[in-house]
Coordinates of C-alpha atoms and ligand atoms in Angstrom, one line a residue:
M12 CA 0.0 0.0 0.0
S13 CA 1.3 3.4 -0.9
N14 CA -0.6 5.3 1.8
Q15 CA 0.8 4.0 5.0
H16 CA -0.3 6.5 7.5
N17 CA -0.5 4.2 10.5
Q18 CA 2.9 4.5 12.0
E19 CA 2.1 7.1 14.5
K20 CA -1.0 7.9 16.5
L21 CA -2.3 11.4 16.2
S22 CA -2.2 13.6 19.4
S23 CA 0.0 11.2 21.4
A24 CA 2.5 13.6 22.9
R25 CA 0.9 13.5 26.3
F26 CA 1.6 9.8 26.7
S27 CA 4.8 8.2 28.0
E28 CA 4.1 4.8 26.7
S29 CA 2.2 3.5 23.7
T30 CA -1.3 2.0 24.0
D31 CA -1.5 -1.6 24.8
A32 CA -2.1 -3.5 21.6
F33 CA -5.2 -5.2 22.9
V34 CA -6.6 -1.9 24.2
E35 CA -5.9 -0.3 20.9
A36 CA -8.0 -2.9 19.1
F37 CA -10.6 -3.0 21.9
T38 CA -11.2 0.8 21.8
A39 CA -11.1 1.2 18.0
S40 CA -14.2 1.7 16.0
I41 CA -12.8 1.8 12.5
Q42 CA -14.0 -1.8 11.8
F43 CA -17.6 -0.5 11.7
D44 CA -17.6 3.3 11.5
K45 CA -15.8 3.3 8.1
R46 CA -19.3 2.9 6.8
M47 CA -19.7 6.6 7.4
Y48 CA -16.8 7.7 5.3
K49 CA -18.8 9.7 2.8
Q50 CA -20.6 11.6 5.5
D51 CA -17.3 12.3 7.3
I52 CA -15.8 13.7 4.2
Q53 CA -19.0 15.7 3.4
G54 CA -18.9 17.2 6.9
S55 CA -15.2 18.0 6.7
I56 CA -15.5 19.8 3.4
A57 CA -18.4 21.9 4.8
H58 CA -16.3 22.6 7.9
A59 CA -13.3 23.7 5.8
K60 CA -15.5 26.0 3.7
M61 CA -16.8 27.6 6.8
L62 CA -13.3 28.0 8.2
T63 CA -12.3 29.7 5.0
K64 CA -15.4 32.0 5.1
V65 CA -14.4 33.3 8.6
G66 CA -10.8 33.7 7.6
I67 CA -9.2 30.8 9.4
L68 CA -8.1 29.0 6.2
N69 CA -7.1 30.6 3.0
Q70 CA -8.4 29.7 -0.4
Q71 CA -5.3 27.7 -1.4
E72 CA -5.6 25.7 1.8
L73 CA -9.3 25.1 1.2
N74 CA -8.6 23.8 -2.3
D75 CA -5.9 21.5 -1.1
I76 CA -8.2 20.1 1.6
I77 CA -11.1 19.6 -0.8
N78 CA -8.9 17.9 -3.4
G79 CA -7.3 15.7 -0.8
L80 CA -10.6 14.7 0.7
Q81 CA -12.1 13.9 -2.7
Q82 CA -9.1 11.8 -3.6
I83 CA -9.5 9.9 -0.3
E84 CA -13.2 9.3 -1.0
A85 CA -12.2 7.8 -4.4
E86 CA -9.5 5.6 -2.7
I87 CA -12.0 4.3 -0.2
A88 CA -14.7 3.7 -2.9
A89 CA -12.2 1.8 -5.0
G90 CA -11.1 -0.3 -2.0
N91 CA -7.6 1.2 -2.2
F92 CA -7.5 2.8 1.2
S93 CA -5.4 1.2 3.9
W94 CA -7.3 1.3 7.1
S95 CA -5.3 1.5 10.3
I96 CA -6.5 0.4 13.7
K97 CA -3.9 2.7 15.2
Q98 CA -5.9 5.6 13.9
E99 CA -8.8 4.3 15.9
D100 CA -11.8 5.6 13.9
I101 CA -13.0 6.9 10.6
H102 CA -12.3 10.5 11.5
M103 CA -8.6 10.0 12.4
N104 CA -8.0 7.6 9.5
I105 CA -9.1 10.2 7.0
E106 CA -7.3 13.1 8.7
A107 CA -4.1 11.1 8.9
R108 CA -4.2 10.2 5.3
L109 CA -5.1 13.8 4.4
T110 CA -2.0 15.1 6.3
Q111 CA 0.1 12.5 4.6
M112 CA -1.1 13.8 1.2
I113 CA -1.2 17.6 1.7
G114 CA 1.1 18.1 4.6
I115 CA 0.6 20.7 7.3
T116 CA -2.7 22.0 5.8
G117 CA -4.2 18.7 6.6
K118 CA -3.5 19.3 10.3
K119 CA -5.4 22.6 10.2
L120 CA -8.7 21.0 9.2
H121 CA -9.5 20.0 12.8
T122 CA -9.4 23.7 13.9
G123 CA -12.6 24.6 15.9
R124 CA -14.0 21.2 16.0
S125 CA -13.6 17.9 18.0
R126 CA -14.3 14.3 17.1
N127 CA -17.2 14.6 19.5
D128 CA -19.2 17.1 17.4
Q129 CA -17.8 15.5 14.2
V130 CA -19.1 12.0 15.0
A131 CA -22.5 13.4 16.1
T132 CA -22.7 15.2 12.7
D133 CA -21.6 12.1 10.8
I134 CA -24.3 9.9 12.3
R135 CA -27.0 12.5 11.7
L136 CA -25.9 12.8 8.0
Y137 CA -25.8 9.0 7.7
I138 CA -29.2 8.4 9.2
R139 CA -30.7 11.2 7.1
D140 CA -29.3 9.5 4.0
E141 CA -30.8 6.2 5.1
I142 CA -34.1 7.7 5.9
D143 CA -34.2 9.2 2.4
A144 CA -33.5 5.7 1.0
I145 CA -36.1 4.0 3.3
L146 CA -39.0 6.3 2.6
P147 CA -39.4 5.4 -1.1
E148 CA -39.2 1.7 -0.2
L149 CA -42.1 2.2 2.3
K150 CA -44.0 4.0 -0.4
R151 CA -43.3 1.1 -2.8
L152 CA -44.8 -1.3 -0.3
Q153 CA -47.8 0.9 0.2
H154 CA -48.3 1.0 -3.6
G155 CA -48.2 -2.7 -3.7
L156 CA -50.8 -3.0 -0.9
L157 CA -53.1 -0.6 -2.7
S158 CA -52.8 -2.4 -6.0
I159 CA -53.7 -5.8 -4.4
A160 CA -56.5 -4.1 -2.5
E161 CA -57.9 -2.7 -5.7
R162 CA -57.6 -6.1 -7.4
E163 CA -59.3 -7.9 -4.5
A164 CA -61.8 -5.2 -3.5
A165 CA -64.8 -7.6 -3.8
T166 CA -63.0 -10.9 -2.8
I167 CA -64.5 -12.4 0.2
M168 CA -62.6 -14.0 3.1
P169 CA -63.4 -14.7 6.7
G170 CA -62.4 -11.9 9.1
F171 CA -61.1 -13.2 12.4
T172 CA -61.1 -12.4 16.1
H173 CA -59.2 -14.8 18.4
L174 CA -58.2 -16.4 15.1
Q175 CA -61.8 -17.8 14.9
T176 CA -64.0 -16.9 12.0
A177 CA -65.9 -13.8 13.0
Q178 CA -67.5 -11.9 10.1
P179 CA -66.9 -11.9 6.4
V180 CA -64.6 -9.2 5.1
T181 CA -63.2 -8.3 1.7
F182 CA -59.6 -9.3 1.0
G183 CA -59.0 -5.7 -0.2
H184 CA -60.1 -4.4 3.2
H185 CA -57.6 -6.6 4.9
M186 CA -54.8 -5.3 2.7
L187 CA -55.8 -1.8 3.5
A188 CA -55.4 -2.5 7.2
W189 CA -51.7 -3.2 6.5
F190 CA -51.6 -0.1 4.4
E191 CA -52.7 2.0 7.4
M192 CA -50.0 0.5 9.5
I193 CA -47.3 1.4 7.0
K194 CA -48.8 4.8 6.6
R195 CA -48.2 5.5 10.3
D196 CA -44.7 4.2 9.9
V197 CA -44.1 6.7 7.1
E198 CA -45.4 9.5 9.3
R199 CA -43.2 8.4 12.2
L200 CA -40.1 8.4 10.0
Q201 CA -40.9 11.8 8.5
D202 CA -41.3 13.2 11.9
C203 CA -38.0 11.6 13.1
R204 CA -36.2 13.1 10.2
K205 CA -36.9 16.6 11.5
R206 CA -35.0 16.0 14.7
V207 CA -32.2 14.0 12.9
N208 CA -31.8 17.1 10.7
T209 CA -30.1 19.3 13.4
L210 CA -26.5 20.3 13.2
P211 CA -24.3 19.6 16.2
L212 CA -21.0 20.7 14.6
G213 CA -19.7 23.8 16.4
S214 CA -20.3 22.2 19.8
A215 CA -16.6 21.2 19.6
A216 CA -15.6 18.9 22.5
L217 CA -18.4 20.1 24.8
A218 CA -18.2 23.8 25.5
G219 CA -18.0 25.3 22.0
T220 CA -14.9 26.9 20.6
T221 CA -12.9 30.1 20.8
Y222 CA -12.8 30.5 17.0
P223 CA -15.3 32.9 15.3
I224 CA -17.2 30.0 13.6
D225 CA -20.3 30.5 11.5
R226 CA -22.5 27.5 12.3
H227 CA -25.4 28.8 10.2
Y228 CA -23.2 28.7 7.2
T229 CA -22.1 25.1 7.9
A230 CA -25.7 24.1 8.4
E231 CA -26.7 25.6 5.1
L232 CA -23.9 23.8 3.3
L233 CA -25.0 20.5 4.8
G234 CA -28.7 21.0 4.4
F235 CA -29.5 21.0 8.1
E236 CA -32.8 22.7 9.0
R237 CA -31.6 23.7 12.5
I238 CA -28.6 24.0 14.7
S239 CA -28.3 22.4 18.1
E240 CA -28.8 25.2 20.7
N241 CA -26.6 23.8 23.5
S242 CA -23.1 22.5 23.0
L243 CA -23.2 20.0 25.8
D244 CA -26.5 18.5 24.5
G245 CA -25.1 18.8 20.9
V246 CA -22.3 16.3 21.5
S247 CA -24.1 13.9 23.7
D248 CA -27.6 13.7 22.3
R249 CA -28.5 10.4 20.7
D250 CA -32.3 10.7 21.0
F251 CA -32.5 10.8 17.2
A252 CA -30.9 7.4 16.9
I253 CA -33.3 6.0 19.5
E254 CA -36.2 7.5 17.7
F255 CA -35.1 6.0 14.4
T256 CA -34.7 2.6 16.0
H257 CA -38.1 3.0 17.6
F258 CA -39.6 3.7 14.2
A259 CA -37.7 0.6 12.9
A260 CA -38.9 -1.6 15.8
T261 CA -42.5 -0.6 15.2
L262 CA -42.2 -1.2 11.4
M263 CA -40.7 -4.6 12.0
M264 CA -43.6 -5.4 14.5
H265 CA -46.0 -4.6 11.6
L266 CA -44.0 -6.6 9.1
S267 CA -43.9 -9.5 11.6
R268 CA -47.7 -9.5 12.1
F269 CA -48.0 -9.4 8.3
S270 CA -45.5 -12.3 8.0
E271 CA -47.4 -14.3 10.5
E272 CA -50.6 -14.0 8.4
L273 CA -48.8 -14.9 5.2
V274 CA -47.3 -18.0 6.8
L275 CA -50.7 -19.1 8.0
W276 CA -52.5 -18.3 4.8
S277 CA -50.1 -20.1 2.6
S278 CA -50.3 -23.3 4.7
A279 CA -52.2 -26.4 3.5
Q280 CA -54.7 -25.8 6.3
F281 CA -55.7 -22.3 5.2
Q282 CA -54.8 -22.2 1.5
F283 CA -55.9 -18.6 1.2
I284 CA -52.9 -17.5 -0.9
D285 CA -49.9 -18.8 -2.9
L286 CA -46.6 -17.0 -2.6
P287 CA -44.7 -17.0 -5.9
D288 CA -42.0 -19.7 -6.0
R289 CA -39.2 -17.1 -6.2
F290 CA -40.0 -16.0 -2.6
C291 CA -39.9 -19.5 -1.2
T292 CA -37.5 -22.4 -0.8
G293 CA -37.7 -26.1 -0.6
S294 CA -36.7 -28.7 1.9
S295 CA -33.6 -30.7 1.7
I296 CA -35.4 -33.8 2.8
M297 CA -39.2 -33.4 2.1
P298 CA -39.7 -33.1 -1.6
Q299 CA -43.3 -31.7 -1.3
K300 CA -42.3 -28.7 0.8
K301 CA -42.5 -25.1 -0.3
N302 CA -41.5 -23.0 2.7
P303 CA -42.5 -19.3 3.1
D304 CA -38.9 -18.3 4.1
V305 CA -39.1 -14.6 3.4
P306 CA -42.0 -13.9 5.8
E307 CA -40.5 -16.3 8.4
L308 CA -37.2 -14.6 8.3
V309 CA -38.7 -11.1 8.5
R310 CA -40.7 -12.3 11.5
G311 CA -37.4 -13.6 13.0
K312 CA -35.4 -10.5 12.3
T313 CA -37.9 -8.4 14.2
G314 CA -36.2 -9.6 17.4
R315 CA -32.9 -8.2 16.6
V316 CA -34.3 -4.7 16.0
Y317 CA -36.2 -4.8 19.3
G318 CA -32.8 -5.7 20.8
H319 CA -31.1 -2.8 19.2
L320 CA -33.7 -0.4 20.6
M321 CA -33.1 -1.8 24.0
S322 CA -29.3 -1.5 23.5
L323 CA -29.5 2.2 22.6
L324 CA -31.9 3.1 25.4
T325 CA -29.6 1.3 27.9
L326 CA -26.5 2.8 26.3
M327 CA -27.8 6.3 27.2
K328 CA -29.5 5.8 30.5
S329 CA -26.6 6.5 32.8
Q330 CA -24.4 8.8 30.9
P331 CA -23.5 12.0 32.5
L332 CA -23.0 15.0 30.2
A333 CA -21.3 15.4 27.9
Y334 CA -19.6 13.0 25.5
N335 CA -18.5 9.6 26.8
K336 CA -16.8 6.8 25.0
D337 CA -19.9 4.7 25.6
N338 CA -21.4 6.6 22.6
Q339 CA -19.2 4.7 20.2
E340 CA -21.5 1.7 21.0
D341 CA -24.3 3.5 19.2
K342 CA -23.2 2.6 15.7
E343 CA -23.4 -1.2 15.4
P344 CA -27.0 -1.4 16.6
L345 CA -27.9 1.5 14.4
F346 CA -26.2 0.0 11.3
D347 CA -27.7 -3.4 11.8
T348 CA -31.1 -1.8 12.2
V349 CA -30.7 0.1 8.9
D350 CA -29.6 -3.1 7.1
T351 CA -32.4 -5.2 8.6
V352 CA -35.1 -2.7 7.8
K353 CA -33.9 -2.1 4.3
G354 CA -33.7 -5.9 3.5
S355 CA -37.0 -6.7 5.0
L356 CA -38.7 -3.8 3.2
R357 CA -37.2 -4.7 -0.1
A358 CA -38.4 -8.3 0.2
F359 CA -41.9 -7.2 1.2
A360 CA -42.2 -4.5 -1.5
D361 CA -41.2 -7.1 -4.1
M362 CA -43.4 -9.9 -2.8
V363 CA -46.7 -8.2 -1.9
P364 CA -47.9 -7.3 -5.3
A365 CA -47.1 -10.9 -6.4
I366 CA -49.3 -12.6 -3.8
I367 CA -51.8 -14.9 -5.5
V368 CA -55.2 -15.0 -3.8
K369 CA -57.2 -18.2 -4.0
K370 CA -60.7 -16.6 -4.1
E371 CA -62.7 -19.9 -4.0
M372 CA -60.8 -21.0 -0.9
T373 CA -61.3 -17.8 1.0
Y374 CA -65.0 -17.8 0.0
E375 CA -65.5 -21.3 1.2
A376 CA -63.7 -20.6 4.4
A377 CA -65.9 -17.6 5.1
K378 CA -69.0 -19.8 4.5
R379 CA -67.8 -22.5 6.9
G380 CA -67.6 -20.5 10.1
F381 CA -71.2 -19.1 10.4
S382 CA -69.7 -15.7 9.6
T383 CA -73.1 -14.1 8.9
A384 CA -74.4 -14.9 12.3
T385 CA -74.1 -11.2 13.3
D386 CA -76.0 -10.2 10.2
L387 CA -78.9 -12.5 11.2
A388 CA -78.9 -11.0 14.7
D389 CA -79.0 -7.5 13.2
Y390 CA -81.8 -8.6 10.9
L391 CA -83.9 -9.7 13.8
V392 CA -83.2 -6.4 15.6
G393 CA -84.6 -4.7 12.5
K394 CA -87.7 -6.9 12.9
G395 CA -88.3 -5.6 16.5
L396 CA -86.3 -8.0 18.7
A397 CA -84.0 -6.7 21.4
F398 CA -80.3 -7.4 20.5
R399 CA -79.7 -9.8 23.4
D400 CA -82.7 -11.8 22.5
S401 CA -81.8 -12.0 18.8
H402 CA -78.2 -13.0 19.9
E403 CA -79.9 -16.0 21.8
V404 CA -82.0 -17.0 18.8
V405 CA -79.0 -16.9 16.4
G406 CA -77.0 -19.0 18.9
L407 CA -79.7 -21.7 18.7
A408 CA -79.6 -21.6 14.9
V409 CA -75.8 -21.9 14.8
A410 CA -76.0 -24.9 17.3
H411 CA -78.4 -26.5 14.8
G412 CA -76.1 -25.8 11.9
I413 CA -73.1 -27.4 13.7
K414 CA -75.2 -30.5 14.1
T415 CA -76.4 -30.7 10.5
G416 CA -73.3 -29.2 8.8
E417 CA -75.4 -26.5 7.2
D418 CA -74.4 -22.8 7.0
L419 CA -77.2 -20.3 8.0
S420 CA -77.6 -19.4 4.3
E421 CA -78.2 -23.1 3.5
M422 CA -81.0 -23.6 5.9
S423 CA -84.6 -23.6 4.6
L424 CA -86.9 -20.8 5.5
Q425 CA -89.0 -23.2 7.5
T426 CA -86.0 -24.3 9.6
L427 CA -85.0 -20.7 10.3
Q428 CA -88.6 -19.7 11.2
G429 CA -88.4 -22.5 13.8
F430 CA -86.0 -20.3 15.7
S431 CA -88.0 -17.1 15.3
D432 CA -91.3 -16.3 13.6
K433 CA -90.0 -12.8 12.7
I434 CA -87.9 -14.4 10.0
S435 CA -89.2 -14.1 6.4
E436 CA -88.0 -14.6 2.8
D437 CA -85.9 -11.4 2.8
V438 CA -83.5 -13.0 5.4
F439 CA -81.5 -14.6 2.6
E440 CA -80.3 -11.2 1.4
V441 CA -78.5 -10.7 4.7
L442 CA -77.3 -14.2 5.1
T443 CA -75.2 -14.2 1.9
L444 CA -71.5 -13.3 2.2
E445 CA -71.9 -10.7 -0.6
G446 CA -74.9 -9.1 1.3
S447 CA -73.0 -9.1 4.5
V448 CA -69.9 -7.2 3.3
A449 CA -72.0 -4.9 1.0
A450 CA -74.0 -3.8 4.1
R451 CA -71.0 -2.5 5.9
N452 CA -71.0 0.5 3.6
H453 CA -69.7 3.4 5.7
F454 CA -66.3 5.2 5.8
G455 CA -63.8 2.6 7.1
G456 CA -66.1 -0.3 6.5
T457 CA -65.4 -3.5 4.5
A458 CA -67.9 -3.0 1.6
P459 CA -66.3 -3.3 -1.8
D460 CA -67.3 0.3 -2.6
Q461 CA -65.6 1.5 0.5
V462 CA -62.5 -0.4 -0.3
R463 CA -62.4 1.1 -3.8
A464 CA -62.8 4.6 -2.3
A465 CA -60.1 4.0 0.2
V466 CA -57.8 2.8 -2.5
A467 CA -58.4 5.9 -4.5
R468 CA -57.6 8.1 -1.4
G469 CA -54.5 6.0 -0.8
F470 CA -53.2 6.5 -4.4
A471 CA -53.9 10.2 -4.2
E472 CA -51.9 10.4 -0.9
L473 CA -48.9 8.6 -2.5
A474 CA -48.9 10.8 -5.6
Ligands
LIG512 N1 -15.0 6.9 17.6 C1 -15.7 7.8 18.5 C2 -17.2 7.6 18.6 O1 -17.6 6.8 17.8 C3 -15.4 9.2 18.0 C4 -15.4 10.2 19.1 C5 -14.3 10.1 19.9 N2 -14.1 11.1 20.9 C6 -13.3 11.0 21.9 N3 -13.2 12.0 22.7 N4 -12.7 9.9 22.2 O2 -17.9 8.1 19.4

């Protein structure tokens, strides 16, 4: 490697012996924080421009710094950068290389800042970039849910409570329930972005700096909407990382519930859907198997994101102001959260529009569980019975159906009239599955017309 800059540690004059080799490795973060190299360079270029604006660097020095940093970025991107554990982290690796390249000017870059505000800035830039990559994936998933809801607006399936058949619903309505969950996730992430988008740079180590810095200018260069208002808080705040991980944990909880239903529905016992083969794998021993690996894995990965949220909360709970080395432990949970969310979302956004619904099976299943019993009870209320009495009457009719194997809609008028003389020919309109879902025709209800209206609203929101 040409760029050996790992001989000597930066700022080591105070020490009378060199760091223990194990401690050096133990305290280093370069193995994982190198992921933020682009943001570190972006932050340094903005900082150097600000230092030039206020007269601390001259134009030539600025040009050298920018050229050097751009070259370093290219080296890292090409895999030609030699990382050094002696330089501990991404900030010092880059600074050491810059100094090796451009000499003394490289050593001036760190004027008026500290790694404490530098790292806080880098993480914010990094999460902001990731939020901007995650938002379109969430929208892609929402889009897929709307398109399947539209396609299956009138498809009938059993709706469940306690996983027991309750009332018929439309498949589209069920898809829209998932759409609502993801919509809230989008709102949460957009809200989190506002607090991520705050500039801590200028807080320096903890107390601010004696140089005449212009933080507003740096914020403008980096696209930050606001500037942290207290230097102690600026370097030590990781609330934004916790908020992001909380968003992620909630999203994963939603995807996990979603996964659970897909796994159940694609089983031989339910047979409500087929997942396309490209999202499934076989078994090494049982030739007939087609396993729903993607939803199972997403359900499983939810646990690690919950764990990361707990790690970050615990990381912060006992830290006195301001920066502590503990904070270095924020990165791995955060990075793994980003990877897990992006992977899970990508899989779901690809898979959802390709779900194949087995309409005859969902219809038959809705028929099997006396799912229109509530409709019969409501019908009797309409004929003058008190609801509790009609509930009782329908209970008797269901008990009869369990014995004979008939659905309510399959019983003769005579049989039904045996339970209540209020029943007449018009009862069959409410006992059909189509009649049952069509009757729930109000905002937020399961009727096909309501599903189509909600789909239209959803597409308009996404546009
Ligand atoms: N690698 C450190 C971190 O991730 C950077 C800040 C180090 N600051 C310090 N005073 N040791 O937090």
